[in-house]
Each structure stands twice: as structure tokens, then as C-alpha cells.
Amino acid sequence: QVQLVESGGGLVQAGGSLRLSCAASGHTFSSYAMGWSRQAPGKEREFVAAISWTGSTTYYSPSMKGRFTISRDNPKNTVYLQMNSLKPEDTAVYYCAADSSLSNIRSGVPTAWGQGTQITVSS
């Protein structure tokens, strides 16, 4: 089992930047693909970004591509989401995800979800 805990959320001004972190525990973490999804109030959860366990392959939702960057540091058991040029429509709870398959993360059915961290973009 993989346990995921997100951090780094908060209130951000439109146009600003923020970096989310996801700390993981579990004996299979280093071999897992990782990713992020988000859910705004009253809306369905949507895929944001994913990264293979080696970091060699990344995938982004088209609406976030060019603004968000996913990365990971396996020795630290941590995955990051760098968020730039934030917009009010980015306001949501952001969830970290892990699975043996990057495809499962993209499809929204990962093995593990984190508890989520709130991002609120003002102005």
C-alpha cells in the first residue's frame, strides 16, 4: 500500500506561482507512476498531470500544459507540481495519485489517492 500526503496549498493571487508537494510512504513507491488531479466544488475530478516512476515520461492535460510542471525526487519519496500563471479557474482541491500504470492515473483510477490540498486563486 502507498500512502500519499499533499502539502503546499493555500491562497494565491492570479498570475502567481505555487509548488505542491506530495510525500509518500510504502515499499513500492519508487516504482510507481505519480500524478495530480483536481476537483472544484460541484464539479467532477479532472486529470492534471502524471509522471512515470523514472521521471522520463510526463503527461499533461492540454489546459495545464505550459503552465504546470510535474517532477519527482524518488530518494525523497516526493512528487511535485509547479504551478505558474495561476488563474481563478484553477481553484480546486488538488489530489496526489499513485499507480503502477501511468495510464491508470490519466484515466482517474489510480491505486492510491492523497487526502487533497486546497488551492484558491484570487483576483
PDB file of C-alpha atoms in Angstrom:
ATOM      1  CA  GLN A   1       0.000   0.000   0.000  1.00  0.00           C
ATOM      2  CA  VAL A   2       1.137   3.532  -0.820  1.00  0.00           C
ATOM      3  CA  GLN A   3       0.162   6.426   1.435  1.00  0.00           C
ATOM      4  CA  LEU A   4       0.179   9.936  -0.045  1.00  0.00           C
ATOM      5  CA  VAL A   5       0.056  13.273   1.795  1.00  0.00           C
ATOM      6  CA  GLU A   6      -0.170  16.552  -0.127  1.00  0.00           C
ATOM      7  CA  SER A   7       1.021  19.931   1.092  1.00  0.00           C
ATOM      8  CA  GLY A   8       1.671  23.431  -0.239  1.00  0.00           C
ATOM      9  CA  GLY A   9      -1.864  24.591  -0.900  1.00  0.00           C
ATOM     10  CA  GLY A  10      -3.240  27.973   0.037  1.00  0.00           C
ATOM     11  CA  LEU A  11      -4.414  31.332  -1.252  1.00  0.00           C
ATOM     12  CA  VAL A  12      -2.608  32.591  -4.371  1.00  0.00           C
ATOM     13  CA  GLN A  13      -3.072  35.718  -6.458  1.00  0.00           C
ATOM     14  CA  ALA A  14      -3.927  35.285 -10.134  1.00  0.00           C
ATOM     15  CA  GLY A  15      -0.771  35.193 -12.228  1.00  0.00           C
ATOM     16  CA  GLY A  16       1.274  33.900  -9.342  1.00  0.00           C
ATOM     17  CA  SER A  17       3.043  30.606  -8.774  1.00  0.00           C
ATOM     18  CA  LEU A  18       2.887  27.824  -6.244  1.00  0.00           C
ATOM     19  CA  ARG A  19       4.505  24.427  -5.771  1.00  0.00           C
ATOM     20  CA  LEU A  20       2.623  21.473  -4.375  1.00  0.00           C
ATOM     21  CA  SER A  21       4.397  18.565  -2.740  1.00  0.00           C
ATOM     22  CA  CYS A  22       3.249  15.011  -2.170  1.00  0.00           C
ATOM     23  CA  ALA A  23       5.093  12.924   0.386  1.00  0.00           C
ATOM     24  CA  ALA A  24       4.712   9.178   0.008  1.00  0.00           C
ATOM     25  CA  SER A  25       5.342   6.103   2.070  1.00  0.00           C
ATOM     26  CA  GLY A  26       5.195   2.452   1.141  1.00  0.00           C
ATOM     27  CA  HIS A  27       7.625  -0.155  -0.086  1.00  0.00           C
ATOM     28  CA  THR A  28       6.551   0.101  -3.752  1.00  0.00           C
ATOM     29  CA  PHE A  29       6.577   3.909  -4.019  1.00  0.00           C
ATOM     30  CA  SER A  30       9.773   4.242  -6.057  1.00  0.00           C
ATOM     31  CA  SER A  31       8.354   2.059  -8.826  1.00  0.00           C
ATOM     32  CA  TYR A  32       5.021   3.885  -9.062  1.00  0.00           C
ATOM     33  CA  ALA A  33       3.930   6.382 -11.630  1.00  0.00           C
ATOM     34  CA  MET A  34       2.657   9.518  -9.907  1.00  0.00           C
ATOM     35  CA  GLY A  35       0.259  12.259 -10.810  1.00  0.00           C
ATOM     36  CA  TRP A  36      -2.139  15.001  -9.827  1.00  0.00           C
ATOM     37  CA  SER A  37      -5.850  15.537 -10.316  1.00  0.00           C
ATOM     38  CA  ARG A  38      -8.101  18.328  -9.091  1.00  0.00           C
ATOM     39  CA  GLN A  39     -11.717  18.819  -8.131  1.00  0.00           C
ATOM     40  CA  ALA A  40     -13.556  22.116  -7.934  1.00  0.00           C
ATOM     41  CA  PRO A  41     -16.755  22.465  -5.878  1.00  0.00           C
ATOM     42  CA  GLY A  42     -19.693  20.881  -7.676  1.00  0.00           C
ATOM     43  CA  LYS A  43     -17.515  19.532 -10.474  1.00  0.00           C
ATOM     44  CA  GLU A  44     -16.039  16.168 -11.397  1.00  0.00           C
ATOM     45  CA  ARG A  45     -12.452  15.371 -10.596  1.00  0.00           C
ATOM     46  CA  GLU A  46     -10.198  16.061 -13.583  1.00  0.00           C
ATOM     47  CA  PHE A  47      -6.735  14.869 -14.502  1.00  0.00           C
ATOM     48  CA  VAL A  48      -3.916  17.418 -14.285  1.00  0.00           C
ATOM     49  CA  ALA A  49      -0.539  15.749 -14.845  1.00  0.00           C
ATOM     50  CA  ALA A  50       1.332  12.466 -14.487  1.00  0.00           C
ATOM     51  CA  ILE A  51       4.931  11.272 -14.445  1.00  0.00           C
ATOM     52  CA  SER A  52       6.492   7.839 -14.850  1.00  0.00           C
ATOM     53  CA  TRP A  53       8.427   6.367 -11.951  1.00  0.00           C
ATOM     54  CA  THR A  54      11.754   7.168 -13.631  1.00  0.00           C
ATOM     55  CA  GLY A  55      10.647  10.695 -14.496  1.00  0.00           C
ATOM     56  CA  SER A  56      11.400  10.080 -18.174  1.00  0.00           C
ATOM     57  CA  THR A  57       7.779  10.410 -19.318  1.00  0.00           C
ATOM     58  CA  THR A  58       5.279  13.111 -18.412  1.00  0.00           C
ATOM     59  CA  TYR A  59       1.723  13.788 -19.471  1.00  0.00           C
ATOM     60  CA  TYR A  60      -0.365  16.927 -19.016  1.00  0.00           C
ATOM     61  CA  SER A  61      -3.951  17.859 -19.521  1.00  0.00           C
ATOM     62  CA  PRO A  62      -3.972  20.259 -22.503  1.00  0.00           C
ATOM     63  CA  SER A  63      -5.386  23.116 -20.422  1.00  0.00           C
ATOM     64  CA  MET A  64      -2.464  22.943 -17.983  1.00  0.00           C
ATOM     65  CA  LYS A  65       0.344  22.214 -20.431  1.00  0.00           C
ATOM     66  CA  GLY A  66       2.845  25.062 -20.497  1.00  0.00           C
ATOM     67  CA  ARG A  67       1.790  26.375 -17.073  1.00  0.00           C
ATOM     68  CA  PHE A  68       2.239  23.351 -14.817  1.00  0.00           C
ATOM     69  CA  THR A  69       5.283  21.128 -14.426  1.00  0.00           C
ATOM     70  CA  ILE A  70       5.357  17.771 -12.668  1.00  0.00           C
ATOM     71  CA  SER A  71       8.562  16.335 -11.248  1.00  0.00           C
ATOM     72  CA  ARG A  72       9.654  13.790  -8.669  1.00  0.00           C
ATOM     73  CA  ASP A  73      12.511  13.049  -6.318  1.00  0.00           C
ATOM     74  CA  ASN A  74      12.421   9.343  -5.608  1.00  0.00           C
ATOM     75  CA  PRO A  75      15.138   9.328  -2.916  1.00  0.00           C
ATOM     76  CA  LYS A  76      12.928  11.781  -1.011  1.00  0.00           C
ATOM     77  CA  ASN A  77       9.732   9.863  -1.876  1.00  0.00           C
ATOM     78  CA  THR A  78       8.225  13.110  -3.108  1.00  0.00           C
ATOM     79  CA  VAL A  79       6.426  14.310  -6.227  1.00  0.00           C
ATOM     80  CA  TYR A  80       5.914  17.995  -7.045  1.00  0.00           C
ATOM     81  CA  LEU A  81       3.568  20.097  -9.102  1.00  0.00           C
ATOM     82  CA  GLN A  82       4.946  23.508 -10.045  1.00  0.00           C
ATOM     83  CA  MET A  83       2.027  25.766 -10.942  1.00  0.00           C
ATOM     84  CA  ASN A  84       2.690  29.026 -12.806  1.00  0.00           C
ATOM     85  CA  SER A  85       0.424  31.711 -14.270  1.00  0.00           C
ATOM     86  CA  LEU A  86      -2.377  30.639 -11.985  1.00  0.00           C
ATOM     87  CA  LYS A  87      -5.933  31.567 -12.889  1.00  0.00           C
ATOM     88  CA  PRO A  88      -9.093  31.785 -10.769  1.00  0.00           C
ATOM     89  CA  GLU A  89     -10.421  28.730 -12.608  1.00  0.00           C
ATOM     90  CA  ASP A  90      -7.517  26.736 -11.152  1.00  0.00           C
ATOM     91  CA  THR A  91      -9.221  26.977  -7.758  1.00  0.00           C
ATOM     92  CA  ALA A  92      -9.818  23.418  -6.573  1.00  0.00           C
ATOM     93  CA  VAL A  93      -8.712  20.711  -4.216  1.00  0.00           C
ATOM     94  CA  TYR A  94      -5.628  19.085  -5.698  1.00  0.00           C
ATOM     95  CA  TYR A  95      -5.076  15.370  -5.141  1.00  0.00           C
ATOM     96  CA  CYS A  96      -1.906  13.369  -5.495  1.00  0.00           C
ATOM     97  CA  ALA A  97      -2.182   9.924  -7.094  1.00  0.00           C
ATOM     98  CA  ALA A  98      -0.031   6.823  -7.497  1.00  0.00           C
ATOM     99  CA  ASP A  99      -0.306   3.654  -9.565  1.00  0.00           C
ATOM    100  CA  SER A 100       1.889   1.099 -11.287  1.00  0.00           C
ATOM    101  CA  SER A 101       0.483   2.387 -14.593  1.00  0.00           C
ATOM    102  CA  LEU A 102       0.675   5.968 -15.807  1.00  0.00           C
ATOM    103  CA  SER A 103      -2.392   5.205 -17.905  1.00  0.00           C
ATOM    104  CA  ASN A 104      -4.472   4.472 -14.808  1.00  0.00           C
ATOM    105  CA  ILE A 105      -3.550   7.850 -13.370  1.00  0.00           C
ATOM    106  CA  ARG A 106      -4.512   9.600 -16.593  1.00  0.00           C
ATOM    107  CA  SER A 107      -7.809   7.713 -16.541  1.00  0.00           C
ATOM    108  CA  GLY A 108      -8.570   8.773 -12.975  1.00  0.00           C
ATOM    109  CA  VAL A 109      -8.390   5.301 -11.422  1.00  0.00           C
ATOM    110  CA  PRO A 110      -5.095   5.176  -9.525  1.00  0.00           C
ATOM    111  CA  THR A 111      -4.349   2.657  -6.830  1.00  0.00           C
ATOM    112  CA  ALA A 112      -3.903   5.398  -4.234  1.00  0.00           C
ATOM    113  CA  TRP A 113      -5.146   8.943  -3.658  1.00  0.00           C
ATOM    114  CA  GLY A 114      -3.875  11.529  -1.234  1.00  0.00           C
ATOM    115  CA  GLN A 115      -6.228  13.476   1.013  1.00  0.00           C
ATOM    116  CA  GLY A 116      -6.028  16.637  -1.094  1.00  0.00           C
ATOM    117  CA  THR A 117      -4.822  20.201  -0.587  1.00  0.00           C
ATOM    118  CA  GLN A 118      -6.855  23.327  -1.293  1.00  0.00           C
ATOM    119  CA  ILE A 119      -5.724  25.879  -3.885  1.00  0.00           C
ATOM    120  CA  THR A 120      -7.610  29.166  -4.060  1.00  0.00           C
ATOM    121  CA  VAL A 121      -6.656  31.667  -6.771  1.00  0.00           C
ATOM    122  CA  SER A 122      -7.917  35.212  -6.229  1.00  0.00           C
ATOM    123  CA  SER A 123      -8.362  38.281  -8.482  1.00  0.00           C
TER     124      SER A 123
END
